[in-house]
C-alpha positions as a Python dict, from the first residue, in 0.01 Angstrom:
ca = {
    (1, 'M'): (0, 0, 0),
    (2, 'A'): (-278, -139, 219),
    (3, 'P'): (-193, -128, 592),
    (4, 'K'): (3, -432, 701),
    (5, 'F'): (79, -548, 1054),
    (6, 'G'): (381, -753, 1158),
    (7, 'T'): (673, -752, 1398),
    (8, 'S'): (797, -433, 1235),
    (9, 'G'): (465, -283, 1342),
    (10, 'L'): (178, -142, 1143),
    (11, 'R'): (253, 34, 814),
    (12, 'G'): (48, 170, 530),
    (13, 'L'): (-63, 474, 334),
    (14, 'V'): (-147, 768, 557),
    (15, 'V'): (-497, 793, 412),
    (16, 'E'): (-559, 432, 516),
    (17, 'L'): (-415, 471, 867),
    (18, 'T'): (-746, 606, 987),
    (19, 'P'): (-818, 696, 1351),
    (20, 'E'): (-1038, 387, 1369),
    (21, 'L'): (-767, 155, 1238),
    (22, 'V'): (-501, 304, 1465),
    (23, 'A'): (-730, 284, 1768),
    (24, 'D'): (-813, -79, 1691),
    (25, 'H'): (-444, -173, 1701),
    (26, 'V'): (-385, 29, 2018),
    (27, 'R'): (-675, -149, 2191),
    (28, 'A'): (-545, -486, 2075),
    (29, 'F'): (-195, -405, 2202),
    (30, 'A'): (-337, -281, 2534),
    (31, 'S'): (-529, -605, 2590),
    (32, 'A'): (-270, -853, 2460),
    (33, 'C'): (72, -724, 2567),
    (34, 'D'): (265, -643, 2885),
    (35, 'H'): (281, -264, 2923),
    (36, 'G'): (254, -227, 3299),
    (37, 'G'): (-42, 6, 3266),
    (38, 'T'): (170, 282, 3114),
    (39, 'L'): (237, 371, 2751),
    (40, 'C'): (512, 601, 2619),
    (41, 'V'): (431, 759, 2282),
    (42, 'G'): (681, 914, 2039),
    (43, 'Q'): (681, 1033, 1680),
    (44, 'D'): (906, 1123, 1387),
    (45, 'L'): (888, 1441, 1178),
    (46, 'R'): (645, 1328, 906),
    (47, 'P'): (353, 1567, 855),
    (48, 'S'): (107, 1291, 947),
    (49, 'S'): (280, 1182, 1266),
    (50, 'P'): (124, 1435, 1512),
    (51, 'R'): (-228, 1333, 1408),
    (52, 'I'): (-153, 963, 1441),
    (53, 'A'): (18, 1016, 1778),
    (54, 'G'): (-295, 1196, 1894),
    (55, 'D'): (-507, 902, 1783),
    (56, 'I'): (-284, 664, 1981),
    (57, 'I'): (-296, 877, 2293),
    (58, 'A'): (-675, 908, 2281),
    (59, 'A'): (-726, 535, 2229),
    (60, 'A'): (-477, 436, 2502),
    (61, 'R'): (-633, 671, 2757),
    (62, 'A'): (-975, 534, 2672),
    (63, 'E'): (-838, 192, 2767),
    (64, 'G'): (-737, 330, 3106),
    (65, 'L'): (-365, 345, 3035),
    (66, 'R'): (-146, 617, 3177),
    (67, 'V'): (12, 782, 2873),
    (68, 'I'): (348, 959, 2867),
    (69, 'D'): (378, 1180, 2558),
    (70, 'C'): (749, 1196, 2470),
    (71, 'G'): (697, 1409, 2158),
    (72, 'A'): (933, 1394, 1859),
    (73, 'L'): (1243, 1184, 1937),
    (74, 'P'): (1448, 893, 1798),
    (75, 'T'): (1295, 548, 1826),
    (76, 'P'): (1580, 418, 2048),
    (77, 'A'): (1533, 720, 2277),
    (78, 'L'): (1166, 626, 2315),
    (79, 'A'): (1266, 266, 2385),
    (80, 'L'): (1507, 388, 2653),
    (81, 'A'): (1240, 608, 2811),
    (82, 'A'): (995, 316, 2820),
    (83, 'Q'): (1263, 91, 2968),
    (84, 'E'): (1330, 347, 3242),
    (85, 'A'): (957, 384, 3315),
    (86, 'G'): (881, 12, 3308),
    (87, 'A'): (628, 89, 3037),
    (88, 'G'): (518, -14, 2692),
    (89, 'A'): (567, 221, 2397),
    (90, 'I'): (438, 304, 2052),
    (91, 'M'): (649, 502, 1806),
    (92, 'V'): (480, 673, 1511),
    (93, 'T'): (715, 637, 1217),
    (94, 'G'): (741, 503, 864),
    (95, 'S'): (1120, 484, 900),
    (96, 'H'): (1271, 533, 553),
    (97, 'I'): (959, 501, 337),
    (98, 'P'): (800, 806, 164),
    (99, 'A'): (593, 1066, 351),
    (100, 'D'): (263, 949, 205),
    (101, 'R'): (305, 642, 429),
    (102, 'N'): (352, 600, 799),
    (103, 'G'): (343, 337, 1068),
    (104, 'L'): (347, 231, 1432),
    (105, 'K'): (624, 43, 1614),
    (106, 'F'): (518, -138, 1931),
    (107, 'Y'): (721, -208, 2247),
    (108, 'T'): (626, -413, 2552),
    (109, 'R'): (799, -368, 2887),
    (110, 'S'): (1053, -625, 2763),
    (111, 'G'): (1131, -433, 2442),
    (112, 'E'): (1027, -473, 2080),
    (113, 'I'): (727, -697, 2020),
    (114, 'T'): (801, -1059, 1939),
    (115, 'K'): (635, -1289, 1688),
    (116, 'A'): (422, -1419, 1976),
    (117, 'D'): (316, -1064, 2062),
    (118, 'E'): (234, -1004, 1696),
    (119, 'A'): (3, -1304, 1692),
    (120, 'A'): (-163, -1196, 2016),
    (121, 'I'): (-225, -842, 1888),
    (122, 'S'): (-368, -973, 1561),
    (123, 'A'): (-603, -1204, 1752),
    (124, 'A'): (-724, -917, 1971),
    (125, 'L'): (-825, -684, 1687),
    (126, 'G'): (-1190, -583, 1671),
    (127, 'R'): (-1245, -513, 2041),
    (128, 'P'): (-1499, -242, 2131),
    (129, 'A'): (-1370, 102, 2228),
    (130, 'G'): (-1304, 172, 2594),
    (131, 'S'): (-1459, 453, 2797),
    (132, 'A'): (-1201, 516, 3070),
    (133, 'E'): (-990, 830, 3103),
    (134, 'G'): (-628, 741, 3170),
    (135, 'A'): (-385, 1004, 3294),
    (136, 'L'): (-169, 1201, 3052),
    (137, 'A'): (186, 1317, 3127),
    (138, 'Q'): (463, 1478, 2926),
    (139, 'D'): (830, 1375, 2912),
    (140, 'A'): (1021, 1654, 2743),
    (141, 'Q'): (1358, 1522, 2862),
    (142, 'A'): (1357, 1172, 2711),
    (143, 'A'): (1576, 1275, 2416),
    (144, 'A'): (1815, 1464, 2645),
    (145, 'R'): (1860, 1154, 2862),
    (146, 'F'): (1935, 955, 2549),
    (147, 'V'): (2207, 1205, 2454),
    (148, 'A'): (2351, 1189, 2807),
    (149, 'R'): (2366, 810, 2782),
    (150, 'Y'): (2661, 855, 2546),
    (151, 'T'): (2814, 1192, 2634),
    (152, 'G'): (2822, 1090, 2999),
    (153, 'T'): (3003, 761, 2947),
    (154, 'L'): (3230, 790, 2642),
    (155, 'G'): (3436, 1094, 2741),
    (156, 'S'): (3410, 1464, 2657),
    (157, 'T'): (3725, 1452, 2440),
    (158, 'A'): (3658, 1120, 2265),
    (159, 'L'): (3613, 1295, 1927),
    (160, 'A'): (3830, 1600, 1988),
    (161, 'G'): (3998, 1727, 1672),
    (162, 'K'): (3749, 1563, 1436),
    (163, 'R'): (3548, 1770, 1187),
    (164, 'I'): (3221, 1588, 1126),
    (165, 'G'): (2951, 1671, 874),
    (166, 'L'): (2591, 1608, 979),
    (167, 'Y'): (2344, 1546, 696),
    (168, 'S'): (2040, 1630, 905),
    (169, 'H'): (1762, 1628, 636),
    (170, 'S'): (1435, 1548, 819),
    (171, 'A'): (1568, 1288, 1064),
    (172, 'V'): (1397, 1318, 1401),
    (173, 'G'): (1728, 1264, 1582),
    (174, 'R'): (1928, 1527, 1390),
    (175, 'D'): (1962, 1771, 1682),
    (176, 'D'): (2028, 1488, 1929),
    (177, 'L'): (2306, 1348, 1711),
    (178, 'R'): (2464, 1691, 1689),
    (179, 'A'): (2448, 1729, 2066),
    (180, 'M'): (2614, 1389, 2109),
    (181, 'L'): (2897, 1462, 1867),
    (182, 'E'): (2966, 1806, 2015),
    (183, 'G'): (2941, 1663, 2366),
    (184, 'L'): (3219, 1421, 2274),
    (185, 'G'): (3440, 1703, 2146),
    (186, 'A'): (3381, 1701, 1770),
    (187, 'E'): (3339, 2006, 1549),
    (188, 'V'): (3005, 1959, 1369),
    (189, 'L'): (2898, 2115, 1040),
    (190, 'E'): (2526, 2074, 970),
    (191, 'L'): (2428, 2016, 607),
    (192, 'G'): (2105, 1960, 414),
    (193, 'R'): (1853, 2037, 687),
    (194, 'S'): (1499, 2018, 557),
    (195, 'E'): (1160, 2111, 696),
    (196, 'H'): (1000, 1880, 440),
    (197, 'F'): (1022, 1506, 495),
    (198, 'I'): (1292, 1330, 292),
    (199, 'P'): (1289, 947, 287),
    (200, 'V'): (1648, 831, 340),
    (201, 'D'): (1718, 458, 322),
    (202, 'T'): (2059, 425, 486),
    (203, 'E'): (2097, 68, 360),
    (204, 'A'): (2039, 156, -5),
    (205, 'V'): (2151, 516, -54),
    (206, 'D'): (2050, 650, -394),
    (207, 'P'): (2318, 773, -641),
    (208, 'D'): (2225, 1141, -612),
    (209, 'T'): (2256, 1135, -235),
    (210, 'R'): (2587, 950, -257),
    (211, 'A'): (2719, 1216, -496),
    (212, 'Q'): (2600, 1497, -269),
    (213, 'I'): (2767, 1337, 35),
    (214, 'K'): (3096, 1299, -152),
    (215, 'A'): (3077, 1662, -264),
    (216, 'W'): (3011, 1785, 90),
    (217, 'V'): (3299, 1584, 235),
    (218, 'T'): (3539, 1717, -28),
    (219, 'E'): (3419, 2079, -16),
    (220, 'H'): (3435, 2108, 362),
    (221, 'G'): (3740, 1890, 432),
    (222, 'L'): (3547, 1658, 662),
    (223, 'D'): (3691, 1366, 857),
    (224, 'A'): (3354, 1194, 818),
    (225, 'L'): (2986, 1260, 755),
    (226, 'V'): (2701, 1109, 955),
    (227, 'S'): (2325, 1083, 918),
    (228, 'T'): (2030, 860, 1007),
    (229, 'D'): (1702, 744, 861),
    (230, 'G'): (1372, 914, 945),
    (231, 'D'): (1324, 777, 1298),
    (232, 'S'): (1699, 768, 1371),
    (233, 'D'): (1747, 400, 1444),
    (234, 'R'): (1959, 326, 1135),
    (235, 'P'): (2299, 494, 1083),
    (236, 'L'): (2466, 641, 778),
    (237, 'L'): (2842, 704, 787),
    (238, 'A'): (3072, 828, 510),
    (239, 'D'): (3449, 831, 551),
    (240, 'E'): (3692, 1112, 471),
    (241, 'T'): (3666, 1036, 98),
    (242, 'G'): (3286, 1047, 99),
    (243, 'T'): (3259, 669, 64),
    (244, 'I'): (2969, 522, 263),
    (245, 'V'): (3063, 263, 524),
    (246, 'P'): (2828, -39, 514),
    (247, 'G'): (2615, -80, 825),
    (248, 'D'): (2730, -434, 893),
    (249, 'I'): (3095, -325, 888),
    (250, 'M'): (3004, -61, 1145),
    (251, 'G'): (2846, -341, 1348),
    (252, 'Q'): (3158, -556, 1334),
    (253, 'I'): (3380, -270, 1447),
    (254, 'T'): (3142, -168, 1725),
    (255, 'A'): (3108, -523, 1857),
    (256, 'E'): (3484, -555, 1878),
    (257, 'A'): (3531, -213, 2040),
    (258, 'L'): (3276, -293, 2310),
    (259, 'G'): (3440, -624, 2395),
    (260, 'A'): (3151, -843, 2287),
    (261, 'E'): (3204, -1217, 2306),
    (262, 'A'): (2902, -1321, 2098),
    (263, 'V'): (2741, -1161, 1792),
    (264, 'V'): (2395, -1213, 1642),
    (265, 'T'): (2326, -1075, 1296),
    (266, 'P'): (2097, -1154, 1001),
    (267, 'I'): (2200, -1379, 716),
    (268, 'S'): (2228, -1072, 488),
    (269, 'S'): (2518, -925, 689),
    (270, 'N'): (2883, -928, 583),
    (271, 'S'): (3022, -1277, 642),
    (272, 'G'): (3360, -1130, 741),
    (273, 'V'): (3232, -1121, 1099),
    (274, 'T'): (3298, -1496, 1122),
    (275, 'R'): (3671, -1425, 1073),
    (276, 'K'): (3707, -1177, 1359),
    (277, 'G'): (3752, -1421, 1645),
    (278, 'F'): (3427, -1375, 1836),
    (279, 'G'): (3339, -1669, 2058),
    (280, 'R'): (3010, -1722, 1879),
    (281, 'V'): (2845, -1577, 1568),
    (282, 'L'): (2479, -1662, 1510),
    (283, 'T'): (2299, -1569, 1187),
    (284, 'T'): (1922, -1522, 1178),
    (285, 'R'): (1637, -1419, 956),
    (286, 'I'): (1628, -1049, 868),
    (287, 'G'): (1461, -825, 1126),
    (288, 'S'): (1540, -705, 1475),
    (289, 'P'): (1289, -944, 1644),
    (290, 'F'): (1491, -1240, 1514),
    (291, 'V'): (1817, -1079, 1623),
    (292, 'I'): (1677, -1011, 1971),
    (293, 'A'): (1556, -1370, 2002),
    (294, 'G'): (1904, -1492, 1906),
    (295, 'M'): (2063, -1261, 2162),
    (296, 'E'): (1834, -1399, 2432),
    (297, 'D'): (1933, -1753, 2336),
    (298, 'L'): (2306, -1682, 2359),
    (299, 'G'): (2312, -1448, 2660),
    (300, 'G'): (2632, -1321, 2819),
    (301, 'K'): (2835, -1043, 2657),
    (302, 'V'): (2623, -1047, 2343),
    (303, 'V'): (2542, -782, 2086),
    (304, 'G'): (2335, -781, 1773),
    (305, 'Y'): (2332, -571, 1460),
    (306, 'E'): (2158, -564, 1126),
    (307, 'A'): (2296, -508, 778),
    (308, 'N'): (2143, -161, 793),
    (309, 'G'): (2370, -80, 1089),
    (310, 'G'): (2108, -72, 1365),
    (311, 'F'): (2294, -193, 1676),
    (312, 'L'): (2153, -378, 1978),
    (313, 'L'): (2349, -384, 2303),
    (314, 'G'): (2276, -689, 2517),
    (315, 'F'): (2512, -639, 2810),
    (316, 'E'): (2651, -362, 3030),
    (317, 'A'): (2948, -226, 2838),
    (318, 'A'): (3227, -26, 2998),
    (319, 'G'): (3306, 325, 2878),
    (320, 'P'): (3585, 562, 2986),
    (321, 'D'): (3354, 761, 3215),
    (322, 'G'): (3095, 501, 3309),
    (323, 'S'): (2902, 206, 3175),
    (324, 'L'): (2637, 172, 2907),
    (325, 'A'): (2330, -18, 3020),
    (326, 'P'): (2190, -276, 2778),
    (327, 'L'): (1953, -140, 2514),
    (328, 'P'): (1838, -435, 2303),
    (329, 'T'): (1662, -232, 2037),
    (330, 'R'): (1796, -99, 1708),
    (331, 'D'): (2010, 211, 1772),
    (332, 'C'): (2212, 414, 1521),
    (333, 'M'): (2398, 645, 1759),
    (334, 'L'): (2624, 386, 1924),
    (335, 'P'): (2777, 248, 1600),
    (336, 'L'): (2825, 597, 1452),
    (337, 'I'): (3008, 724, 1759),
    (338, 'T'): (3203, 404, 1823),
    (339, 'V'): (3343, 379, 1470),
    (340, 'L'): (3451, 743, 1479),
    (341, 'I'): (3626, 682, 1811),
    (342, 'A'): (3778, 355, 1688),
    (343, 'A'): (3943, 541, 1399),
    (344, 'G'): (4158, 716, 1659),
    (345, 'E'): (4406, 960, 1512),
    (346, 'G'): (4386, 778, 1180),
    (347, 'T'): (4110, 786, 921),
    (348, 'V'): (3778, 608, 909),
    (349, 'S'): (3876, 444, 580),
    (350, 'A'): (4189, 301, 739),
    (351, 'R'): (3989, 152, 1024),
    (352, 'V'): (3742, -1, 777),
    (353, 'A'): (4029, -139, 569),
    (354, 'A'): (4149, -331, 875),
    (355, 'E'): (3836, -546, 863),
    (356, 'P'): (3832, -886, 683),
    (357, 'P'): (3839, -839, 301),
    (358, 'V'): (3473, -903, 228),
    (359, 'V'): (3253, -641, 58),
    (360, 'T'): (2874, -647, 74),
    (361, 'M'): (2625, -419, -99),
    (362, 'A'): (2249, -380, -80),
    (363, 'D'): (2005, -215, -315),
    (364, 'R'): (1648, -266, -425),
    (365, 'L'): (1398, -240, -705),
    (366, 'Q'): (1133, 7, -597),
    (367, 'E'): (761, 4, -672),
    (368, 'V'): (760, -370, -731),
    (369, 'P'): (419, -504, -622),
    (370, 'Q'): (438, -792, -377),
    (371, 'E'): (212, -992, -606),
    (372, 'A'): (505, -984, -852),
    (373, 'S'): (800, -1020, -614),
    (374, 'Q'): (662, -1289, -382),
    (375, 'P'): (588, -1555, -648),
    (376, 'F'): (929, -1496, -807),
    (377, 'V'): (1113, -1550, -480),
    (378, 'V'): (900, -1854, -397),
    (379, 'K'): (993, -1999, -736),
    (380, 'L'): (1362, -1945, -662),
    (381, 'R'): (1322, -2108, -320),
    (382, 'E'): (1148, -2417, -446),
    (383, 'N'): (1307, -2474, -784),
    (384, 'A'): (1679, -2528, -838),
    (385, 'G'): (1620, -2496, -1210),
    (386, 'A'): (1473, -2148, -1163),
    (387, 'R'): (1780, -2046, -962),
    (388, 'A'): (2008, -2187, -1231),
    (389, 'E'): (1819, -1993, -1498),
    (390, 'F'): (1844, -1667, -1304),
    (391, 'L'): (2213, -1711, -1226),
    (392, 'S'): (2286, -1795, -1589),
    (393, 'R'): (2176, -1440, -1670),
    (394, 'L'): (2470, -1331, -1453),
    (395, 'G'): (2708, -1572, -1621),
    (396, 'A'): (2724, -1776, -1301),
    (397, 'E'): (2608, -2099, -1142),
    (398, 'E'): (2511, -2210, -794),
    (399, 'A'): (2754, -2371, -551),
    (400, 'G'): (2530, -2345, -246),
    (401, 'C'): (2199, -2202, -130),
    (402, 'D'): (2075, -2073, 207),
    (403, 'L'): (1699, -2028, 254),
    (404, 'T'): (1708, -1876, 603),
    (405, 'D'): (1542, -1561, 468),
    (406, 'G'): (1480, -1511, 99),
    (407, 'V'): (1717, -1694, -135),
    (408, 'R'): (2092, -1655, -70),
    (409, 'M'): (2292, -1818, -350),
    (410, 'T'): (2667, -1875, -320),
    (411, 'L'): (2870, -1889, -643),
    (412, 'P'): (3174, -2116, -696),
    (413, 'D'): (3417, -1826, -644),
    (414, 'G'): (3258, -1733, -309),
    (415, 'R'): (3049, -1441, -432),
    (416, 'I'): (2693, -1421, -303),
    (417, 'V'): (2365, -1317, -464),
    (418, 'H'): (2077, -1281, -216),
    (419, 'V'): (1722, -1197, -327),
    (420, 'R'): (1452, -1105, -75),
    (421, 'P'): (1120, -920, -100),
    (422, 'S'): (1066, -641, 151),
    (423, 'G'): (820, -732, 421),
    (424, 'N'): (669, -385, 453),
    (425, 'A'): (720, -195, 127),
    (426, 'P'): (667, -259, -247),
    (427, 'E'): (1035, -335, -297),
    (428, 'L'): (1250, -630, -399),
    (429, 'R'): (1588, -623, -228),
    (430, 'L'): (1917, -753, -363),
    (431, 'Y'): (2224, -818, -149),
    (432, 'V'): (2559, -914, -301),
    (433, 'E'): (2899, -1005, -159),
    (434, 'A'): (3242, -1023, -321),
    (435, 'E'): (3605, -1005, -216),
    (436, 'D'): (3649, -644, -333),
    (437, 'R'): (3442, -334, -404),
    (438, 'A'): (3481, -351, -782),
    (439, 'G'): (3353, -708, -787),
    (440, 'A'): (3059, -626, -561),
    (441, 'E'): (2965, -318, -766),
    (442, 'A'): (2974, -514, -1090),
    (443, 'L'): (2765, -794, -944),
    (444, 'M'): (2512, -548, -803),
    (445, 'E'): (2478, -353, -1128),
    (446, 'R'): (2427, -664, -1337),
    (447, 'G'): (2209, -825, -1071),
    (448, 'L'): (1960, -537, -1056),
    (449, 'V'): (1926, -532, -1434),
    (450, 'E'): (1860, -905, -1458),
    (451, 'L'): (1636, -906, -1152),
    (452, 'R'): (1416, -634, -1304),
    (453, 'S'): (1398, -823, -1631),
    (454, 'A'): (1310, -1150, -1459),
    (455, 'V'): (1039, -1003, -1235),
    (456, 'L'): (888, -724, -1442),
    (457, 'G'): (977, -835, -1794),
}
C-alpha cells in the first residue's frame, strides 16, 4: 500500500513511511496550517510508532515549532491536550489496520484537518528542511486529564454494581479505559492483553473475535464487555449475552442521553435515528471531517457520530458532577460509558432493544486492490443496469439509490445494500440494513459472496 494522504491523514506501509516522507508532510503542515507555533505529538502502541514520532518531533523542531511530546495515549486524549494548549497535533497511528502499516493524523488549533487543510498541505509538499531548534517539552499527564474529564463529571457511582470485561489487546487507551470504568464504580476484569499489536476493526469484528468475546462474557458472568481500536477513538461494546452493539446504535443512545437537539452522522449509519425525535438529523459523506463540517453548519446543541461509534461532542453537556466541554473529534470513551450508564439497573440488551427496530451491519472484503474496487463502484454509480445486475444476484431490485458516498441502494421492502471502497486500505466495504437481525445477517452473508464474485471473479 503506497503512502496516501487525505483528511484521514497519511497512511502507508511502514517501510515506505520513511523519515524523509514523514518530515516532508510535517514541514507542509507547519507551513500551511494553524498550529499556534506549538505541536503536540502522540502515538499508539505499534512497534513502528516511536520511530515515526521521533521523526515528527525532529522535523517540527527544525521548523521552529515548540513540541510537546505526549507519548502513548488515545487520539482523543491528544486532541484534548492540543485543545487545552491552543496547539496543533499529530498522532502516529494506523488505527485498525495491520502492524506493517502506520499513519499520521493531523490536527490544527481548530481540530481535525479539513478538506481545505488537506489541499493546503498537499500543495506545500516539497519544501526544503528547516534549520531552527524549537523547544521540546513533555506532557506525561495528558492521558490522566482525559480520564478525569469523565470520572470528574459523570459521578463516582455511575457504574456501581456493574461487572465489565475489558478486552485490552494492544489498544493504546486500554489502561485509561480501565481507570475510567473503575473511577465510575465498575468492577473491571481485564482480558486478552497483548504486547504484540493486534489490528481490531470495531466496525467489522471478525468471527473468531466475536466468538471469543461471547465466550468471555459467558464464562465470567459479565454485564458487558468493552474495547477499542488501536488508537482508541472507536468503541467496541458487547452486551450481557456477548452480542456486539453497533456503533451507530451507541451513537443514538448517547445523543439522547446527553440531551442533543441536532445529530450529524454519515449516510452509512442506522436510519433509525430519524425516528427518535431529534430536532434535526443531517446525513453526510463517510468520515469525521464531513461530520464536523455538518456540526459546524447546524450549531447549537449538536453532536455527531459515525457508524463505527466514534462520537463527537459539539456543545457543553451537563453531567451529575459537572459539565463536559465540547470535544469535536472522534472519541470512543463517551459512548461506551454513556450506554453503560443508560442501561441503568437493567441490561444493555434491553436498552438497545428500546431503540427503533432497524438493524445495520458492516463488513468488508479484505485485500481488494483499489484498482479493482474503484472501477466496480464507479460502474455501479453511473449505470443503473449495473446496479440491477448486481442486485439480481441477491434476488432483489432497486427502489431507490443514494450516491452521497459510495452506492447506497434501497430495496422495495426497505432493506439497504451499500457498497463503498475504503479510502485508506485495500478493502471494499459493505453495509446492509434490515428490520431485524436475521434479515440483516442473511443479506450481509449473501452480499459479501456476490460482491466478491462480482469484483474478483
